């Protein structure tokens, strides 16, 4: 007989490289064996956070070290019908930019013989939203035997924080259905979770984000993974781990109002004495004055009424107006249409001091120096984590950087500092 599970199941574990992530999954996932299908051919959907084409080292998207380790675990467990699915945000969708390809999520899935699909393009089924509105959610997400949610721990200028609850917005089909969420953002995020009900959540706090998230904040290396079944409990826990007031997380406040985030959960978390992962509270997501004024909950509906008109949609698709929106803080992303082309990575042996940063951050568990020396990239995911994190710039990129140029402009120095900023939090749950 399966062992009975306690009322709440939460695990916090430390992991500082790809091998450690694999060890943690092998150690922790047996605690959640009851959520996995007995039928090895049952459909499983893995839902990462692919909000934008800024990779995980910026604190924006799900770390490939976690995704690769999880897919490897599922393959080794014998699961044959695993799909990685994400429907990235409206701007990238509108500009026909393949975020999953740019983040190398597709390559990670293919490594294990699994599919990766754009949930924006999937067949949709209706779920109820506020005020009699219905929105279409991707059928693969609704009909999977198991949905595994892989949210990123980050601050968010509209929601307060984005963790388990917010991450499911990527299961909505296309721009039109994502727009419907914003008609009553917190309530509809909760509605979406009630419809989908993922059975397992693994929060990626390997590199988190503070400040003006989800795309323009500051990355923080925390080396942490949080596991659980109840998204309200986990988001409450993550608020504590981040030192972020739970009542400032709009979906959590709505969940409290509905009795989904309960005092019993607070009491349970009180007994765990969770650490502050960054040693101090995460900086809040303070936007510029114009964005703060417009996105206030009482005024946002008027802005949305204008933003969703055909003329404004066309205008927002122009480069000059998009640059203006970015400069004023009304837009977080830069929608670069230029693709990256990697011809080779080369190593400057004189610059390399063998600090090991490239090995620690490689999702495939490779030695990037050896790959660069041999030129054999057959096992390489081409994610460029090694290039981006190297503090001495010992690896050189050859090819066309394309969209990576914008990430380098915003984050190059911050990402190269990650390996030298090891977190000091203690205590696992």
Coordinates of C-alpha atoms in Angstrom, one line a residue:
X1 CA 0.0 0.0 0.0
X2 CA 1.2 3.5 -0.7
X3 CA 2.3 5.4 2.4
X4 CA -0.2 8.1 3.5
X5 CA 1.0 11.7 2.9
X6 CA 0.8 14.4 5.6
X7 CA -1.7 17.2 5.1
X8 CA 1.0 19.4 3.6
X9 CA 4.1 18.3 1.9
X10 CA 6.9 20.8 1.2
X11 CA 10.6 20.3 0.5
X12 CA 13.3 22.9 0.2
X13 CA 16.7 21.7 -1.1
X14 CA 20.0 23.2 -2.1
X15 CA 21.6 22.6 -5.5
X16 CA 24.6 24.4 -7.0
X17 CA 25.2 22.6 -10.3
X18 CA 23.5 20.2 -12.7
X19 CA 24.7 17.1 -10.9
X20 CA 23.4 18.4 -7.6
X21 CA 20.0 19.2 -9.2
X22 CA 19.8 15.6 -10.4
X23 CA 20.8 14.2 -7.0
X24 CA 18.1 16.4 -5.3
X25 CA 15.4 15.2 -7.7
X26 CA 16.4 11.6 -7.2
X27 CA 16.2 12.2 -3.4
X28 CA 13.0 14.2 -3.2
X29 CA 10.7 12.9 -6.0
X30 CA 10.1 9.6 -4.2
X31 CA 8.3 11.6 -1.5
X32 CA 5.8 12.6 -4.3
X33 CA 5.5 9.1 -5.9
X34 CA 1.8 9.1 -5.3
X35 CA 1.2 11.9 -7.9
X36 CA 2.9 10.0 -10.7
X37 CA 0.8 7.9 -13.0
X38 CA 1.1 4.1 -12.6
X39 CA 0.7 3.8 -16.4
X40 CA 4.1 4.6 -17.9
X41 CA 2.3 5.6 -21.2
X42 CA 0.1 8.2 -19.5
X43 CA 0.5 11.7 -20.9
X44 CA 2.6 14.0 -18.7
X45 CA 2.9 17.8 -19.4
X46 CA 5.9 19.7 -18.0
X47 CA 5.2 23.4 -17.9
X48 CA 8.4 25.5 -17.6
X49 CA 8.4 29.3 -17.4
X50 CA 9.3 30.6 -20.8
X51 CA 8.1 34.2 -20.3
X52 CA 10.7 35.7 -22.7
X53 CA 13.9 34.9 -24.5
X54 CA 16.0 36.1 -21.6
X55 CA 17.5 32.9 -20.3
X56 CA 17.5 31.5 -16.8
X57 CA 20.7 33.2 -15.7
X58 CA 18.9 36.6 -15.8
X59 CA 16.4 35.2 -13.3
X60 CA 13.6 35.3 -15.9
X61 CA 13.0 31.8 -17.1
X62 CA 13.2 28.2 -16.0
X63 CA 16.7 26.9 -15.6
X64 CA 17.7 24.2 -18.1
X65 CA 19.6 22.5 -15.3
X66 CA 16.2 21.7 -13.7
X67 CA 14.4 20.9 -16.9
X68 CA 17.1 18.5 -18.2
X69 CA 17.3 16.8 -14.8
X70 CA 13.5 16.3 -14.6
X71 CA 13.2 15.0 -18.1
X72 CA 16.1 12.6 -17.5
X73 CA 14.3 11.4 -14.3
X74 CA 11.1 10.8 -16.2
X75 CA 12.9 8.9 -19.0
X76 CA 14.7 6.8 -16.5
X77 CA 11.4 6.1 -14.7
X78 CA 10.1 4.7 -18.0
X79 CA 7.6 7.5 -18.9
X80 CA 7.1 7.6 -22.7
X81 CA 4.5 10.3 -23.3
X82 CA 6.1 13.4 -21.9
X83 CA 5.5 16.8 -23.5
X84 CA 7.1 20.1 -22.6
X85 CA 4.6 22.8 -23.2
X86 CA 4.6 26.6 -22.8
X87 CA 2.7 29.5 -24.4
X88 CA 5.0 32.5 -24.1
X89 CA 3.7 36.0 -23.5
X90 CA 1.7 38.0 -26.0
X91 CA 4.4 40.2 -27.5
X92 CA 6.6 37.3 -28.5
X93 CA 3.6 35.4 -29.8
X94 CA 2.4 38.5 -31.8
X95 CA 5.9 38.9 -33.3
X96 CA 6.1 35.2 -34.2
X97 CA 9.2 34.8 -32.1
X98 CA 10.0 31.2 -31.1
X99 CA 10.9 31.6 -27.4
X100 CA 11.2 27.9 -26.7
X101 CA 13.7 27.5 -29.5
X102 CA 15.7 30.5 -28.3
X103 CA 15.8 29.2 -24.7
X104 CA 16.8 25.8 -26.0
X105 CA 13.8 24.2 -24.3
X106 CA 13.1 22.3 -27.6
X107 CA 16.6 21.0 -27.7
X108 CA 16.4 19.8 -24.1
X109 CA 13.2 17.9 -24.8
X110 CA 14.6 16.4 -28.0
X111 CA 17.6 15.1 -26.0
X112 CA 15.3 12.6 -24.3
X113 CA 13.1 11.9 -27.3
X114 CA 10.2 14.1 -25.9
X115 CA 8.2 16.7 -27.7
X116 CA 8.1 20.4 -27.0
X117 CA 4.9 22.3 -28.1
X118 CA 3.8 25.9 -28.2
X119 CA 0.6 26.0 -26.1
X120 CA -0.4 29.2 -27.9
X121 CA -1.0 27.0 -31.0
X122 CA -2.8 24.2 -29.2
X123 CA -6.4 23.3 -29.4
X124 CA -8.2 25.1 -26.6
X125 CA -11.0 24.1 -24.1
X126 CA -13.0 26.7 -22.3
X127 CA -12.6 27.5 -18.6
X128 CA -14.6 30.1 -16.6
X129 CA -13.2 33.5 -15.8
X130 CA -14.7 36.4 -13.9
X131 CA -17.9 38.2 -15.0
X132 CA -19.1 35.4 -17.2
X133 CA -16.0 35.4 -19.5
X134 CA -14.6 32.1 -20.7
X135 CA -11.0 31.6 -21.8
X136 CA -9.4 28.8 -23.8
X137 CA -6.8 26.7 -22.1
X138 CA -4.6 24.4 -24.1
X139 CA -6.1 20.9 -24.3
X140 CA -2.8 19.1 -23.5
X141 CA -2.6 20.9 -20.2
X142 CA -6.2 20.1 -19.2
X143 CA -6.1 16.5 -20.3
X144 CA -2.7 15.4 -19.1
X145 CA -2.6 12.7 -16.4
X146 CA 0.0 14.7 -14.6
X147 CA 1.0 18.4 -15.0
X148 CA 4.4 19.3 -13.5
X149 CA 4.7 23.1 -13.0
X150 CA 8.3 24.5 -13.1
X151 CA 7.8 28.2 -12.1
X152 CA 10.7 30.7 -11.6
X153 CA 10.9 32.5 -8.3
X154 CA 10.8 36.2 -9.3
X155 CA 9.2 39.5 -8.4
X156 CA 6.5 40.8 -10.8
X157 CA 5.4 44.4 -11.3
X158 CA 1.7 43.5 -11.8
X159 CA 1.3 40.4 -9.6
X160 CA 3.8 41.2 -6.9
X161 CA 5.5 37.9 -7.2
X162 CA 5.4 35.2 -9.9
X163 CA 5.7 31.6 -8.7
X164 CA 3.3 28.6 -9.0
X165 CA 0.0 30.5 -9.5
X166 CA 1.2 33.0 -12.1
X167 CA 3.1 30.5 -14.1
X168 CA 0.0 28.8 -15.4
X169 CA -0.9 31.8 -17.6
X170 CA 1.4 30.2 -20.2
X171 CA -1.3 27.5 -20.6
X172 CA -3.7 29.9 -22.2
X173 CA -4.1 29.7 -26.0
X174 CA -2.9 32.7 -27.9
X175 CA -2.9 36.4 -27.2
X176 CA -6.7 36.8 -27.2
X177 CA -7.1 34.5 -24.2
X178 CA -4.2 35.9 -22.3
X179 CA -5.8 39.4 -22.6
X180 CA -8.9 38.0 -20.9
X181 CA -6.8 37.2 -17.8
X182 CA -5.9 40.9 -17.3
X183 CA -9.6 41.9 -17.1
X184 CA -9.4 40.7 -13.5
X185 CA -5.8 39.5 -13.1
X186 CA -5.6 38.0 -9.6
X187 CA -9.0 36.4 -9.7
X188 CA -8.5 34.9 -13.2
X189 CA -5.0 33.5 -12.2
X190 CA -6.8 31.7 -9.3
X191 CA -9.5 30.5 -11.7
X192 CA -6.9 29.1 -14.0
X193 CA -5.3 27.2 -11.2
X194 CA -8.7 25.7 -10.1
X195 CA -9.2 24.5 -13.7
X196 CA -5.7 23.0 -14.3
X197 CA -4.7 21.7 -10.8
X198 CA -1.1 20.6 -11.5
X199 CA -0.2 17.8 -9.1
X200 CA 3.5 18.7 -8.7
X201 CA 5.3 22.0 -8.5
X202 CA 9.1 22.4 -8.5
X203 CA 10.1 26.1 -8.0
X204 CA 13.3 27.1 -9.7
X205 CA 15.1 29.4 -7.3
X206 CA 18.6 28.4 -8.6
X207 CA 18.8 31.9 -10.0
X208 CA 15.9 34.1 -8.9
X209 CA 15.0 37.7 -9.7
X210 CA 14.3 40.7 -7.5
X211 CA 13.3 44.2 -8.5
X212 CA 11.4 45.1 -11.6
X213 CA 10.5 41.5 -12.7
X214 CA 9.6 39.5 -14.7
X215 CA 12.1 40.8 -17.3
X216 CA 13.9 43.9 -16.0
X217 CA 14.9 42.9 -12.5
X218 CA 18.2 41.8 -11.0
X219 CA 19.3 38.1 -10.9
X220 CA 20.1 36.5 -7.6
X221 CA 21.9 33.2 -7.2
X222 CA 20.0 31.3 -4.5
X223 CA 20.8 27.6 -5.4
X224 CA 17.4 26.5 -4.1
X225 CA 14.6 24.3 -5.3
X226 CA 11.2 24.1 -3.6
X227 CA 8.9 21.1 -4.1
X228 CA 5.2 20.7 -3.3
X229 CA 1.7 19.8 -4.3
X230 CA -0.4 22.7 -3.2
X231 CA 0.3 25.9 -5.2
X232 CA -1.2 28.2 -2.5
X233 CA 1.0 26.7 0.2
X234 CA 4.1 26.9 -2.0
X235 CA 3.5 30.5 -3.0
X236 CA 3.0 31.4 0.7
X237 CA 6.3 29.6 1.5
X238 CA 8.1 31.4 -1.4
X239 CA 6.9 34.7 -0.1
X240 CA 8.5 33.9 3.2
X241 CA 11.7 32.6 1.5
X242 CA 11.9 35.9 -0.4
X243 CA 10.9 38.1 2.5
X244 CA 8.1 39.4 0.4
X245 CA 4.8 40.4 2.1
X246 CA 2.2 37.7 1.1
X247 CA -0.6 40.3 1.0
X248 CA 1.3 42.2 -1.7
X249 CA 1.1 39.1 -4.0
X250 CA -2.2 39.7 -5.7
X251 CA -3.1 36.1 -6.6
X252 CA -2.3 35.0 -3.0
X253 CA -4.5 37.8 -1.6
X254 CA -7.3 36.6 -3.9
X255 CA -6.7 33.0 -2.8
X256 CA -6.9 34.1 0.9
X257 CA -10.2 35.8 0.1
X258 CA -11.6 32.6 -1.3
X259 CA -10.3 30.4 1.6
X260 CA -7.8 28.6 -0.6
X261 CA -4.7 30.0 1.2
X262 CA -5.6 29.2 4.8
X263 CA -4.5 30.0 8.3
X264 CA -3.6 26.3 8.7
X265 CA -1.0 26.8 5.9
X266 CA 0.4 29.8 7.8
X267 CA 0.6 27.7 11.0
X268 CA 2.4 24.9 9.1
X269 CA 4.9 27.3 7.7
X270 CA 5.5 28.9 11.1
X271 CA 6.7 25.5 12.3
X272 CA 9.3 25.2 9.5
X273 CA 11.2 28.4 10.3
X274 CA 12.0 29.0 6.6
X275 CA 15.2 30.9 5.9
X276 CA 15.6 34.1 3.9
X277 CA 17.2 32.7 0.8
X278 CA 18.9 36.0 -0.2
X279 CA 19.8 36.9 3.4
X280 CA 17.5 39.9 3.2
X281 CA 14.1 40.6 1.6
X282 CA 14.0 40.7 -2.2
X283 CA 13.8 44.2 -3.6
X284 CA 10.2 44.9 -4.6
X285 CA 9.1 45.5 -8.2
X286 CA 9.0 49.3 -8.4
X287 CA 8.1 50.5 -11.9
X288 CA 8.5 54.0 -13.3
X289 CA 5.8 56.6 -12.4
X290 CA 3.9 56.2 -15.7
X291 CA 3.7 52.4 -15.5
X292 CA 2.8 52.5 -11.8
X293 CA 0.0 54.9 -12.5
X294 CA -1.4 53.0 -15.5
X295 CA -1.1 49.5 -14.0
X296 CA -2.9 50.4 -10.7
X297 CA -5.7 47.8 -10.4
X298 CA -8.4 50.6 -10.4
X299 CA -7.0 52.2 -13.6
X300 CA -5.6 49.2 -15.5
X301 CA -8.9 48.3 -17.2
X302 CA -9.0 51.7 -19.0
X303 CA -5.4 51.2 -20.3
X304 CA -6.3 47.7 -21.4
X305 CA -9.4 49.0 -23.3
X306 CA -7.0 51.2 -25.3
X307 CA -4.2 48.6 -25.6
X308 CA -6.4 46.0 -27.0
X309 CA -7.7 48.1 -29.9
X310 CA -6.6 47.1 -33.4
X311 CA -4.8 50.4 -33.9
X312 CA -2.8 50.2 -30.7
X313 CA -1.9 46.6 -31.4
X314 CA -0.6 47.6 -34.8
X315 CA 1.2 50.6 -33.2
X316 CA 2.8 48.5 -30.5
X317 CA 4.2 46.2 -33.2
X318 CA 6.3 49.0 -34.8
X319 CA 9.9 49.2 -33.7
X320 CA 9.9 52.9 -32.9
X321 CA 6.8 52.8 -30.7
X322 CA 8.0 49.5 -29.1
X323 CA 11.2 51.3 -28.1
X324 CA 9.2 54.2 -26.6
X325 CA 7.1 51.7 -24.6
X326 CA 10.3 50.1 -23.3
X327 CA 11.9 53.4 -22.4
X328 CA 8.8 54.6 -20.4
X329 CA 8.6 51.2 -18.6
X330 CA 5.2 50.3 -20.1
X331 CA 6.9 47.4 -21.8
X332 CA 9.4 45.1 -20.2
X333 CA 10.6 43.2 -23.3
X334 CA 12.5 44.0 -26.5
X335 CA 11.2 41.9 -29.3
X336 CA 14.3 41.4 -31.5
X337 CA 13.5 39.4 -34.6
X338 CA 17.1 38.6 -35.4
X339 CA 18.0 35.0 -34.7
X340 CA 21.2 33.8 -33.1
X341 CA 23.7 31.7 -35.1
X342 CA 26.4 29.9 -33.2
X343 CA 29.3 28.8 -35.4
X344 CA 31.8 27.9 -32.7
X345 CA 32.9 28.6 -29.1
X346 CA 36.7 28.9 -28.6
X347 CA 38.7 29.0 -25.4
X348 CA 41.4 31.5 -24.5
X349 CA 43.5 29.3 -22.3
X350 CA 45.6 32.2 -21.0
X351 CA 42.4 33.9 -19.7
X352 CA 41.0 30.8 -18.1
X353 CA 41.8 30.2 -14.4
X354 CA 39.8 26.9 -14.2
X355 CA 37.3 28.4 -11.7
X356 CA 34.7 25.8 -12.8
X357 CA 31.9 28.3 -13.3
X358 CA 31.2 27.0 -16.9
X359 CA 31.0 23.4 -15.6
X360 CA 28.7 24.3 -12.7
X361 CA 26.2 26.1 -14.9
X362 CA 26.2 23.7 -17.9
X363 CA 22.8 22.0 -18.0
X364 CA 24.2 19.0 -19.9
X365 CA 26.9 18.3 -17.3
X366 CA 29.6 18.9 -19.8
X367 CA 33.1 20.4 -19.5
X368 CA 32.6 23.4 -21.8
X369 CA 36.4 23.9 -22.0
X370 CA 36.8 20.4 -23.4
X371 CA 33.9 21.0 -25.9
X372 CA 35.5 24.3 -27.0
X373 CA 38.9 22.6 -27.4
X374 CA 37.5 19.7 -29.4
X375 CA 34.8 21.5 -31.4
X376 CA 32.5 18.5 -30.7
X377 CA 29.2 20.1 -29.8
X378 CA 27.1 16.9 -30.4
X379 CA 26.1 16.8 -26.7
X380 CA 25.9 20.5 -26.2
X381 CA 22.5 22.2 -26.0
X382 CA 23.9 25.5 -27.3
X383 CA 22.3 27.4 -24.4
X384 CA 25.5 29.5 -23.9
X385 CA 25.2 29.4 -20.1
X386 CA 29.0 28.7 -20.0
X387 CA 29.8 31.7 -22.2
X388 CA 27.6 34.0 -20.3
X389 CA 28.6 33.1 -16.8
X390 CA 32.4 33.0 -17.3
X391 CA 33.8 35.7 -15.1
X392 CA 37.1 36.0 -17.1
X393 CA 35.5 36.0 -20.5
X394 CA 37.7 33.1 -21.5
X395 CA 35.1 31.7 -23.9
X396 CA 34.5 33.5 -27.2
X397 CA 31.4 33.4 -29.3
X398 CA 31.7 33.1 -33.1
X399 CA 28.6 33.6 -35.3
X400 CA 25.7 36.1 -35.2
X401 CA 24.5 37.0 -31.7
X402 CA 21.1 38.2 -32.9
X403 CA 18.6 38.5 -30.0
X404 CA 21.4 37.7 -27.5
X405 CA 22.6 41.3 -28.0
X406 CA 19.8 42.7 -25.9
X407 CA 20.4 40.2 -23.0
X408 CA 24.1 41.1 -23.0
X409 CA 23.2 44.8 -23.0
X410 CA 21.0 44.5 -19.9
X411 CA 22.6 41.6 -18.0
X412 CA 26.1 40.8 -19.1
X413 CA 27.9 42.1 -16.0
X414 CA 25.3 40.8 -13.6
X415 CA 25.3 37.3 -15.0
X416 CA 29.2 37.1 -14.9
X417 CA 29.0 37.8 -11.2
X418 CA 26.7 34.9 -10.4
X419 CA 29.3 32.3 -9.7
X420 CA 31.1 34.5 -7.2
X421 CA 28.0 35.2 -5.2
X422 CA 27.3 31.9 -3.5
X423 CA 24.2 32.0 -1.2
X424 CA 24.7 31.6 2.6
X425 CA 21.2 30.4 3.6
X426 CA 21.0 27.3 5.8
X427 CA 18.5 24.7 6.7
X428 CA 16.6 22.4 4.4
X429 CA 13.0 21.2 4.8

